[in-house]
Coordinates of C-alpha atoms in Angstrom, one line a residue:
Chain A
M1 CA 178.0 17.7 18.3
T2 CA 181.6 16.0 17.6
K3 CA 180.3 14.3 21.4
N4 CA 177.0 13.4 20.9
H5 CA 178.5 11.7 17.9
L6 CA 181.1 9.8 20.0
V7 CA 178.9 9.1 22.7
K8 CA 176.3 7.7 19.9
R9 CA 179.9 6.1 18.2
N10 CA 180.2 4.4 21.6
T11 CA 177.0 2.7 22.1
D12 CA 176.6 1.2 18.9
E13 CA 180.1 -0.5 19.2
N14 CA 179.2 -1.6 23.3
G15 CA 175.5 -2.4 23.3
L16 CA 176.5 -3.9 27.3
I17 CA 176.1 0.1 27.8
S18 CA 173.7 1.1 26.0
A19 CA 171.8 2.5 28.7
R20 CA 174.5 3.5 31.1
A21 CA 175.5 5.5 27.9
D22 CA 172.1 6.1 27.1
L23 CA 171.7 8.5 31.2
S24 CA 174.7 10.5 29.9
Y25 CA 173.1 10.7 26.5
K26 CA 170.1 12.0 29.0
N27 CA 172.4 14.6 30.2
N28 CA 173.7 15.2 27.7
T29 CA 170.7 17.3 26.3
D30 CA 171.2 21.1 25.9
K31 CA 169.0 24.1 26.7
N32 CA 166.7 23.1 23.9
A33 CA 165.5 19.9 25.8
R34 CA 164.8 21.8 28.7
A35 CA 161.2 21.5 27.9
D36 CA 160.4 17.5 28.0
L37 CA 163.2 17.9 31.0
S38 CA 160.2 17.8 33.9
D39 CA 158.9 14.5 31.3
K40 CA 162.2 12.6 32.4
N41 CA 162.3 13.2 36.0
D42 CA 159.3 11.7 35.9
A43 CA 160.9 8.7 34.1
D44 CA 163.9 9.4 36.9
K45 CA 161.9 9.5 39.8
N46 CA 160.7 5.6 37.6
A47 CA 164.4 4.5 37.7
L48 CA 164.8 5.4 41.6
H49 CA 165.8 1.7 42.4
D50 CA 167.5 1.1 39.3
A51 CA 170.4 -0.8 40.0
E52 CA 172.6 1.8 37.5
I53 CA 171.6 4.5 39.7
L54 CA 173.9 5.0 43.1
V55 CA 173.0 9.3 43.8
N56 CA 170.1 10.3 42.2
F57 CA 170.5 14.9 42.9
E58 CA 167.0 16.2 42.1
N59 CA 166.2 20.1 41.8
V60 CA 168.9 21.3 44.8
S61 CA 168.4 25.0 45.4
L62 CA 170.4 26.5 47.7
T63 CA 170.4 30.3 49.1
Y64 CA 172.5 30.9 52.3
H65 CA 173.1 34.4 54.0
D66 CA 175.4 36.3 55.7
K67 CA 175.8 39.4 56.4
T68 CA 176.2 41.7 52.8
G69 CA 172.7 39.4 52.2
E70 CA 171.2 36.2 50.2
T71 CA 172.9 34.0 47.7
L72 CA 171.6 31.6 45.7
A73 CA 174.7 29.6 45.5
V74 CA 172.5 26.2 43.5
S75 CA 169.9 26.7 41.3
G76 CA 167.3 23.5 40.6
L77 CA 171.2 21.8 40.0
D78 CA 169.5 18.3 39.1
F79 CA 171.8 14.8 38.1
R80 CA 172.9 11.3 38.3
V81 CA 175.6 9.5 39.7
N82 CA 175.0 6.0 38.3
R83 CA 177.1 3.2 40.7
G84 CA 180.6 2.7 39.9
E85 CA 181.3 5.8 38.0
L86 CA 183.4 8.2 38.7
L87 CA 182.1 11.8 37.7
G88 CA 183.9 15.3 37.6
I89 CA 182.0 18.3 38.6
V90 CA 184.1 21.3 36.9
G91 CA 183.6 24.6 36.7
P92 CA 184.4 28.3 37.4
S93 CA 185.7 28.7 40.5
G94 CA 183.5 29.6 43.7
C95 CA 181.0 28.4 41.6
G96 CA 180.3 26.1 44.0
K97 CA 181.9 22.9 43.7
T98 CA 182.2 21.7 47.2
T99 CA 179.4 23.2 48.0
V100 CA 177.7 19.9 46.1
L101 CA 179.9 18.1 48.4
S102 CA 178.7 18.9 50.9
I103 CA 174.6 18.5 50.1
I104 CA 175.2 15.3 48.9
S105 CA 177.2 14.6 52.3
S106 CA 174.0 16.0 54.2
I107 CA 176.6 19.0 55.8
I108 CA 174.6 21.9 54.0
K109 CA 171.1 21.6 54.0
P110 CA 169.1 22.0 50.5
S111 CA 166.8 25.0 50.1
E112 CA 164.8 23.2 47.6
G113 CA 164.9 19.3 46.7
R114 CA 166.0 16.4 47.9
V115 CA 169.0 14.1 47.4
V116 CA 169.2 10.0 47.6
I117 CA 171.8 7.6 48.0
G118 CA 170.8 3.9 47.0
G119 CA 167.0 5.3 46.4
E120 CA 166.7 5.9 50.6
E121 CA 165.7 9.3 50.8
A122 CA 167.8 9.5 55.1
K123 CA 168.2 13.2 56.4
D124 CA 172.5 12.6 56.8
R125 CA 173.6 10.8 54.7
R126 CA 177.7 10.7 55.7
D127 CA 177.4 7.4 57.0
K128 CA 177.0 6.2 53.4
C129 CA 180.0 9.2 52.2
G130 CA 183.0 9.1 52.8
Y131 CA 184.4 12.8 52.0
M132 CA 188.6 13.2 51.2
L133 CA 189.2 16.8 51.8
Q134 CA 192.0 19.1 49.5
R135 CA 194.2 18.5 52.1
D136 CA 195.0 15.4 53.4
E137 CA 194.1 15.9 57.1
L138 CA 195.9 13.1 58.7
F139 CA 196.7 13.7 62.3
P140 CA 200.3 14.5 63.4
W141 CA 199.6 13.3 66.3
L142 CA 199.0 9.7 65.4
T143 CA 200.1 7.0 64.0
I144 CA 199.3 6.0 59.5
S145 CA 196.9 2.9 61.3
Q146 CA 195.7 5.1 63.6
N147 CA 194.9 7.8 60.9
V148 CA 193.0 4.8 59.0
L149 CA 191.2 3.8 61.2
L150 CA 190.1 7.0 62.8
G151 CA 186.8 7.5 60.9
A152 CA 186.3 4.3 62.1
K153 CA 186.5 5.7 65.4
V154 CA 183.8 7.5 64.8
K155 CA 181.6 6.2 63.9
K156 CA 182.3 3.5 65.8
M157 CA 181.9 1.1 62.9
K158 CA 184.1 -2.0 64.9
G159 CA 185.9 -4.5 62.9
R160 CA 187.6 -1.9 60.2
K161 CA 190.8 -2.9 61.3
D162 CA 191.2 -6.1 59.2
Y163 CA 190.1 -4.1 55.9
A164 CA 191.5 -0.7 56.9
Y165 CA 195.0 -2.9 57.3
A166 CA 194.7 -4.8 54.0
L167 CA 194.3 -1.5 52.2
L168 CA 197.8 -0.2 53.2
D169 CA 199.3 -3.5 52.5
K170 CA 197.6 -3.7 49.4
Y171 CA 198.6 -0.1 48.3
G172 CA 202.2 -0.8 49.6
L173 CA 202.1 1.6 52.4
G174 CA 202.3 -1.5 54.9
D175 CA 205.6 -0.9 55.9
F176 CA 204.7 2.7 57.8
K177 CA 201.0 1.4 60.0
N178 CA 203.3 3.0 63.1
R179 CA 205.1 5.6 60.9
Y180 CA 203.8 9.1 61.8
P181 CA 202.6 11.5 59.5
S182 CA 206.1 14.1 59.1
Q183 CA 208.2 10.7 57.8
L184 CA 205.4 10.0 54.6
S185 CA 205.6 11.8 51.0
G186 CA 202.7 14.1 49.8
G187 CA 201.4 11.2 48.2
M188 CA 202.1 8.4 49.9
R189 CA 200.2 10.1 52.9
Q190 CA 196.9 11.8 50.2
R191 CA 197.3 7.5 49.8
V192 CA 196.4 7.3 52.8
A193 CA 193.8 9.8 53.2
L194 CA 192.0 7.3 50.4
I195 CA 192.4 4.4 52.9
R196 CA 191.6 5.9 55.4
T197 CA 188.3 7.1 53.8
L198 CA 187.9 3.9 52.1
A199 CA 188.1 2.0 55.5
T200 CA 184.0 2.7 56.5
A201 CA 183.4 1.4 53.2
P202 CA 181.3 4.1 52.3
E203 CA 178.4 3.8 49.5
L204 CA 180.1 7.2 47.5
L205 CA 183.3 8.5 47.8
L206 CA 183.5 12.3 46.9
L207 CA 186.6 14.2 46.3
D208 CA 187.2 17.1 46.8
E209 CA 190.1 18.9 44.7
P210 CA 192.4 15.7 47.1
F211 CA 195.1 16.1 44.6
G212 CA 194.8 21.3 44.6
A213 CA 197.9 20.6 47.9
L214 CA 200.0 18.9 45.8
D215 CA 203.5 19.3 43.5
F216 CA 202.5 18.8 39.4
Q217 CA 204.6 15.5 39.5
T218 CA 203.9 13.9 42.9
R219 CA 200.4 14.6 41.1
L220 CA 200.6 12.5 38.0
H221 CA 201.4 9.6 39.8
V222 CA 199.0 10.2 42.7
V223 CA 195.9 10.4 40.0
G224 CA 196.8 7.4 39.2
D225 CA 197.8 5.5 41.8
V226 CA 193.4 7.0 43.7
H227 CA 192.3 5.7 40.0
S228 CA 193.7 2.5 40.5
I229 CA 192.4 2.2 44.1
I230 CA 189.0 3.0 43.4
K231 CA 188.6 1.2 39.8
N232 CA 189.9 -2.0 42.6
E233 CA 187.6 -1.8 45.0
K234 CA 184.7 -1.2 42.5
K235 CA 184.0 2.5 43.9
T236 CA 181.3 5.0 43.4
A237 CA 183.1 8.4 43.5
V238 CA 181.9 11.9 43.1
F239 CA 185.1 13.8 42.2
V240 CA 185.6 17.8 42.6
T241 CA 188.4 19.5 40.6
H242 CA 188.9 22.7 38.6
D243 CA 192.1 20.9 37.0
I244 CA 190.5 20.7 32.9
S245 CA 193.0 18.2 32.4
E246 CA 193.3 16.1 35.1
A247 CA 189.5 15.5 35.5
I248 CA 189.7 13.8 32.0
S249 CA 192.2 11.8 33.0
M250 CA 190.5 11.0 35.6
C251 CA 187.2 10.5 35.4
D252 CA 184.3 8.3 33.1
R253 CA 181.8 10.9 32.4
I254 CA 182.4 15.4 33.4
L255 CA 179.5 18.0 34.4
I256 CA 180.4 21.2 33.6
L257 CA 178.6 23.6 35.5
S258 CA 178.2 27.4 34.9
S259 CA 178.9 30.4 37.3
R260 CA 177.1 30.7 40.3
P261 CA 174.3 29.6 41.0
A262 CA 175.5 26.9 39.8
K263 CA 173.5 25.0 37.1
V264 CA 174.6 21.4 35.0
K265 CA 175.5 23.2 31.8
K266 CA 177.1 20.9 29.9
T267 CA 177.1 17.1 30.0
I268 CA 181.1 15.4 29.2
D269 CA 181.2 11.1 27.9
L270 CA 184.5 9.8 28.2
S271 CA 183.8 6.1 27.7
P272 CA 185.9 6.0 24.4
I273 CA 188.9 6.0 26.6
K274 CA 187.5 5.1 30.2
E275 CA 190.1 1.8 30.1
L276 CA 192.8 3.8 30.1
S277 CA 194.9 5.0 32.9
P278 CA 195.3 8.2 33.6
I279 CA 199.0 8.7 31.5
E280 CA 197.0 6.3 28.9
R281 CA 194.3 9.2 28.3
R282 CA 196.9 12.0 28.6
E283 CA 197.9 10.4 25.8
S284 CA 195.4 10.0 23.6
P285 CA 194.4 11.6 20.5
L286 CA 191.4 12.7 22.2
F287 CA 192.3 14.6 25.2
Q288 CA 193.2 17.6 23.8
K289 CA 189.9 17.1 22.0
Y290 CA 188.1 17.2 25.2
F291 CA 190.1 19.8 26.4
E292 CA 189.1 22.2 24.2
D293 CA 185.5 21.2 24.6
I294 CA 185.8 21.7 28.5
W295 CA 187.7 24.6 28.2
K296 CA 185.7 26.7 25.1
N297 CA 182.4 26.0 27.8
L298 CA 184.4 26.9 31.3
Q299 CA 185.9 30.5 28.9
N300 CA 181.6 31.3 27.3
K301 CA 180.2 31.1 30.4
K302 CA 178.6 34.4 30.7
D303 CA 176.3 34.8 28.1
Chain B
M1 CA 237.0 8.9 45.1
K2 CA 239.9 11.8 46.4
K3 CA 237.1 14.2 46.3
T4 CA 234.7 12.8 48.8
L5 CA 237.3 12.4 50.8
N6 CA 237.4 16.0 50.6
C7 CA 234.2 16.7 51.5
S8 CA 234.2 14.3 54.8
A9 CA 237.3 16.6 56.3
E10 CA 235.2 19.4 55.4
H11 CA 232.6 18.1 56.3
K12 CA 234.5 17.4 59.7
K13 CA 235.5 20.4 60.3
Y14 CA 231.9 21.9 60.4
L15 CA 230.8 20.0 63.3
N16 CA 234.0 20.0 65.0
G17 CA 233.6 24.3 64.4
I18 CA 229.9 23.6 66.1
R19 CA 230.7 21.8 69.3
R20 CA 234.3 24.3 70.0
K21 CA 231.5 26.8 69.4
K22 CA 228.8 25.8 72.0
I23 CA 232.1 24.5 74.5
A24 CA 233.2 28.2 74.0
I25 CA 229.1 29.7 75.0
S26 CA 228.9 27.4 78.5
T27 CA 232.5 28.4 79.7
M28 CA 230.9 31.8 79.4
R29 CA 227.9 31.4 80.7
W30 CA 229.5 29.0 83.8
G31 CA 232.2 32.3 84.3
L32 CA 230.3 34.7 83.7
L33 CA 228.4 33.5 87.4
I34 CA 232.2 32.5 88.9
V35 CA 233.3 36.0 88.2
V36 CA 230.3 37.9 89.3
I37 CA 230.5 36.2 92.3
A38 CA 234.3 36.1 93.1
L39 CA 233.8 40.1 92.9
W40 CA 232.0 40.1 94.8
E41 CA 233.4 38.5 97.1
L42 CA 236.3 40.3 96.4
L43 CA 234.6 43.8 96.7
A44 CA 232.8 42.5 99.9
Q45 CA 236.3 41.0 101.5
T46 CA 237.9 44.4 100.5
G47 CA 235.8 46.8 101.9
A48 CA 235.1 47.9 98.7
I49 CA 231.1 47.3 99.0
D50 CA 229.1 47.3 102.2
S51 CA 228.5 43.5 102.9
F52 CA 226.1 45.4 105.1
I53 CA 224.0 46.3 102.7
T54 CA 224.9 44.2 99.5
S55 CA 225.5 41.0 101.8
S56 CA 228.4 38.4 100.0
P57 CA 228.4 35.2 98.8
S58 CA 229.9 33.2 102.1
R59 CA 227.6 35.0 104.7
I60 CA 224.7 33.9 102.0
W61 CA 226.4 30.4 102.2
Q62 CA 226.9 30.8 106.3
T63 CA 222.9 32.2 106.6
F64 CA 222.1 29.3 103.9
V65 CA 224.2 26.5 106.8
S66 CA 222.5 28.0 109.4
L67 CA 219.1 27.9 108.8
C68 CA 218.8 24.3 106.8
K69 CA 220.3 23.2 111.2
D70 CA 217.6 25.2 113.3
G71 CA 215.5 23.6 110.0
S72 CA 213.3 26.8 109.2
L73 CA 214.6 27.0 105.3
F74 CA 213.2 24.1 104.7
E75 CA 210.0 24.8 106.4
H76 CA 209.5 28.5 104.5
A77 CA 210.7 26.8 101.1
G78 CA 208.4 24.2 101.9
V79 CA 205.9 25.7 102.3
T80 CA 206.8 28.2 99.5
L81 CA 206.2 25.0 97.3
Y82 CA 203.5 24.3 98.3
E83 CA 201.2 27.1 97.9
T84 CA 203.4 27.2 94.2
V85 CA 202.4 23.8 93.3
V86 CA 199.1 23.8 94.3
S87 CA 198.1 26.9 93.0
F88 CA 200.3 26.1 89.5
L89 CA 198.1 23.3 89.4
L90 CA 195.0 24.6 89.8
A91 CA 195.1 26.9 87.0
T92 CA 196.9 24.3 84.4
V93 CA 193.4 22.1 85.3
L94 CA 190.5 25.0 85.7
G95 CA 192.1 27.1 83.4
T96 CA 191.0 24.1 80.8
V97 CA 188.7 23.8 82.5
I98 CA 187.4 27.0 81.7
A99 CA 188.3 27.5 78.5
I100 CA 186.4 23.8 76.9
A101 CA 183.5 25.3 78.6
L102 CA 183.8 29.0 77.0
W103 CA 184.5 26.7 74.2
W104 CA 182.0 24.1 73.6
F105 CA 179.5 26.6 74.4
D106 CA 179.3 30.2 72.4
T107 CA 176.9 31.7 73.7
L108 CA 178.8 32.2 77.4
R109 CA 182.7 32.8 75.4
N110 CA 180.8 35.7 73.6
V111 CA 179.0 36.6 76.8
L112 CA 181.9 36.5 78.4
E113 CA 185.0 36.8 76.7
P114 CA 184.9 41.2 76.9
H115 CA 184.9 40.4 81.6
L116 CA 188.6 37.9 80.9
V117 CA 189.6 40.2 79.0
V118 CA 189.1 43.4 80.9
L119 CA 189.9 41.0 83.8
N120 CA 193.0 39.8 82.2
A121 CA 194.2 44.1 82.1
L122 CA 193.7 44.5 86.1
P123 CA 197.0 44.4 87.7
K124 CA 195.8 41.4 89.8
I125 CA 197.7 42.3 93.1
A126 CA 194.8 45.0 93.5
L127 CA 192.5 42.8 94.5
G128 CA 194.8 41.8 98.2
P129 CA 193.1 43.1 100.0
I130 CA 190.2 41.4 98.7
I131 CA 191.1 38.6 99.1
I132 CA 192.7 38.7 102.9
I133 CA 188.8 40.1 104.1
W134 CA 186.7 36.8 102.3
V135 CA 189.8 33.9 102.0
G136 CA 191.7 35.7 105.6
A137 CA 194.7 35.7 105.1
G138 CA 196.6 32.7 105.4
T139 CA 197.3 29.7 103.2
G140 CA 194.3 30.5 101.5
A141 CA 194.4 33.5 100.4
I142 CA 197.8 33.0 98.6
I143 CA 197.0 31.0 97.0
V144 CA 194.0 32.6 95.4
M145 CA 196.4 35.3 94.8
A146 CA 198.0 33.3 93.0
L147 CA 195.5 32.0 91.2
M148 CA 194.4 35.1 90.0
I149 CA 197.6 36.2 88.7
S150 CA 198.2 32.5 86.3
L151 CA 194.0 31.2 85.9
I152 CA 193.0 34.3 83.6
I153 CA 195.6 34.0 81.4
T154 CA 195.3 30.6 81.2
V155 CA 191.4 30.3 79.6
L156 CA 193.1 32.7 77.0
S157 CA 195.7 31.2 75.8
T158 CA 194.0 27.7 76.7
L159 CA 191.2 29.3 74.3
N160 CA 193.3 30.9 71.3
G161 CA 194.8 27.6 70.8
F162 CA 190.5 25.8 70.9
M163 CA 190.0 28.6 68.6
E164 CA 191.8 28.2 66.3
V165 CA 192.5 24.3 65.3
D166 CA 193.1 23.5 62.0
K167 CA 189.9 24.2 59.7
G168 CA 190.7 21.6 57.1
K169 CA 190.5 19.0 59.7
L170 CA 187.4 19.7 62.1
T171 CA 185.6 19.9 59.1
L172 CA 187.3 15.6 58.1
L173 CA 185.2 14.9 61.0
D174 CA 182.4 17.5 60.3
T175 CA 182.1 14.9 57.6
M176 CA 182.5 12.1 59.0
N177 CA 179.7 12.6 61.2
A178 CA 181.5 13.8 64.7
T179 CA 180.5 14.9 67.5
K180 CA 181.3 17.9 69.3
L181 CA 183.2 15.8 72.0
Q182 CA 184.9 13.8 69.9
K183 CA 185.8 16.1 68.3
L184 CA 186.6 17.1 71.6
I185 CA 188.5 14.0 72.3
Y186 CA 190.1 13.6 68.9
L187 CA 191.2 16.7 68.4
V188 CA 191.0 20.0 69.8
L189 CA 192.5 18.1 73.1
P190 CA 195.9 16.8 71.3
S191 CA 196.8 18.9 69.4
N192 CA 195.9 22.2 71.7
V193 CA 198.7 20.0 73.8
P194 CA 201.6 21.9 72.5
T195 CA 199.5 25.2 73.7
I196 CA 198.8 23.6 77.1
I197 CA 202.3 23.3 77.8
S198 CA 203.0 27.0 76.5
A199 CA 200.2 27.6 79.2
L200 CA 202.3 25.8 82.0
K201 CA 206.3 27.9 81.1
I202 CA 204.0 30.5 81.1
N203 CA 202.2 29.7 85.2
V204 CA 205.0 28.7 86.6
G205 CA 206.8 32.3 86.5
L206 CA 202.8 33.7 87.3
C207 CA 201.9 31.2 90.7
W208 CA 205.7 32.7 92.2
V209 CA 205.0 36.2 91.5
G210 CA 201.1 35.5 93.0
T211 CA 202.5 33.7 96.1
I212 CA 205.5 35.5 96.8
M213 CA 202.8 38.7 96.3
G214 CA 200.8 36.8 98.9
E215 CA 203.5 35.8 101.4
Y216 CA 204.4 39.8 101.2
L217 CA 201.0 40.6 102.4
V218 CA 200.1 37.9 104.1
S219 CA 203.6 37.6 106.6
R220 CA 202.8 34.6 108.5
A221 CA 205.3 31.9 106.6
G222 CA 207.6 31.2 103.5
L223 CA 210.4 32.3 101.9
G224 CA 208.2 35.4 100.8
Y225 CA 207.6 36.3 104.4
L226 CA 211.1 35.8 104.4
I227 CA 212.4 38.5 102.7
I228 CA 210.5 41.1 103.4
Y229 CA 210.5 40.1 108.0
G230 CA 214.2 40.1 106.3
G231 CA 214.6 44.2 105.0
Q232 CA 212.6 45.2 107.4
V233 CA 214.7 44.0 110.1
F234 CA 217.4 45.0 108.1
K235 CA 219.0 41.7 107.9
L236 CA 220.4 42.4 104.4
D237 CA 221.6 38.0 104.7
L238 CA 218.0 36.5 105.1
V239 CA 217.2 38.3 102.5
M240 CA 219.8 37.6 99.7
T241 CA 219.5 34.2 100.9
S242 CA 215.7 33.3 100.5
T243 CA 216.1 35.6 97.7
V244 CA 218.6 32.9 96.2
V245 CA 217.0 29.6 97.5
L246 CA 213.9 30.8 95.7
C247 CA 215.5 31.4 92.6
V248 CA 217.4 27.6 92.3
L249 CA 213.3 26.3 93.0
A250 CA 211.8 28.6 91.1
A251 CA 214.7 26.9 88.1
L252 CA 213.7 24.0 89.0
M253 CA 209.8 23.6 88.6
Y254 CA 210.6 25.0 85.0
V255 CA 213.1 23.0 83.9
F256 CA 211.3 20.7 84.6
V257 CA 208.3 22.0 82.8
A258 CA 210.7 22.5 80.1
L259 CA 211.8 18.7 80.4
L260 CA 207.7 18.0 80.2
E261 CA 207.2 20.3 76.8
K262 CA 210.0 17.7 75.2
L263 CA 207.9 15.3 76.3
V264 CA 205.4 16.1 74.6
D265 CA 207.1 18.6 71.4
K266 CA 207.7 15.1 70.0
K267 CA 204.0 13.0 69.7
F268 CA 203.0 16.2 69.8
G269 CA 204.6 19.4 68.7
K270 CA 204.6 18.2 64.5
S271 CA 201.7 18.7 61.7

């Protein structure tokens, strides 16, 4: 209730971003509004080429098989990612958050539904996506500059060197180009990993708990760094995490997923604190309110 | 100020302690060797042990010098060294290639794995007569013998390293849409350089075993032949001299591989 109120107020105050707020508001509607969801889907499909929307994740289901049987991991999951948006996905552990990212990047094929990036339905979307994993996964036998260019090398993209080096310079890693990963701190390594992801100029960044392996102090810094790099470079990103406060401090909008099979349980719009940095957000009085809201939604998952 | 001075003095003491310990260890190492040789010589000279059966350091030296003079030592050592190095290189290259093939083709790996494990457990020396009949009693048979002993363990340990490549890094390459060949070249091979080097280290020893066993069976030339011949005609001086030369050669080859490992570890060892 309060949250819907917040969204509306924001829309009123800022007419310019009303379209985007509207969209999130649409996703915000609860189960009672499920009935007219199909109508909305049609509307969304018409708006497929809408410049505002980068990713259409349409009615995706995934069943996977193993020896013990089959599991419905994702069921009719449906959401949009707007251009330039940092979308967070939180949910109870094992609910299939990582699976969602794998489906977006087409590492896993969904059993039903489809994913459209930039209005284009492609079988393999890996060239459009840049993936950042929990650990930095830097290759210890390659220098920092070689590591950063790994994605471009694998994807056989020419002429990424200048851009990658410019990013290293811009984000304080220029002096470490010829060092090896073992000579860098955990926070620096994670920044290198992000730049490796950015070096192939992906349309969409997929961040899979990229701070999970860092200690708390480092994590606060790196969250700030990554947030400002993504915003500076005007990237669209989907950020998966189990850490509620991390999601609030980074994202523009948060999807709360239910436990398996994953469905969107609720959408939290963070536009009121959107302009704040992660550290500032943690100090904002709204922070606790969002936290409680998400926490409550993650708790009563059983009903 | 005083505190730092105290500290550095203490640190100096600590460093000195480490150095002294290091010197003591290496002194004892060489000391042990010298004492054993000296004792051996002394007991042989005084007749406490029968040098006809045990030989003695001085007699080994005399045999060594005379073998050097007629050039037969170089000939035999050369043959053995050649056989060992060839089988060592073959085992390493073939072993790595087979491991790559097994890594690449899952079905092939699943089908062959139990057979390889059984072959590995088999004492390969039992195949000696078969090898001699098939390949002929000569250098070929000896190389095949050494290859049999070292190849399968190379395949198994290298394959094991390939299969244990960091899953996260494989996922990373997956997200980059890497082909299997790219995964092999960019990740699997470089991350397994230490595994391959440690397989080399084992292979050095195994190839010497294979070569000497092969020479025992074929009995044409080589240090293994000298040893078996010396044993048959009861020339213990010849047996001991050949053994010492063998010992030195094997140690040199091991040191060479260990150096290679040190060099490679600098780049690939850390993770």
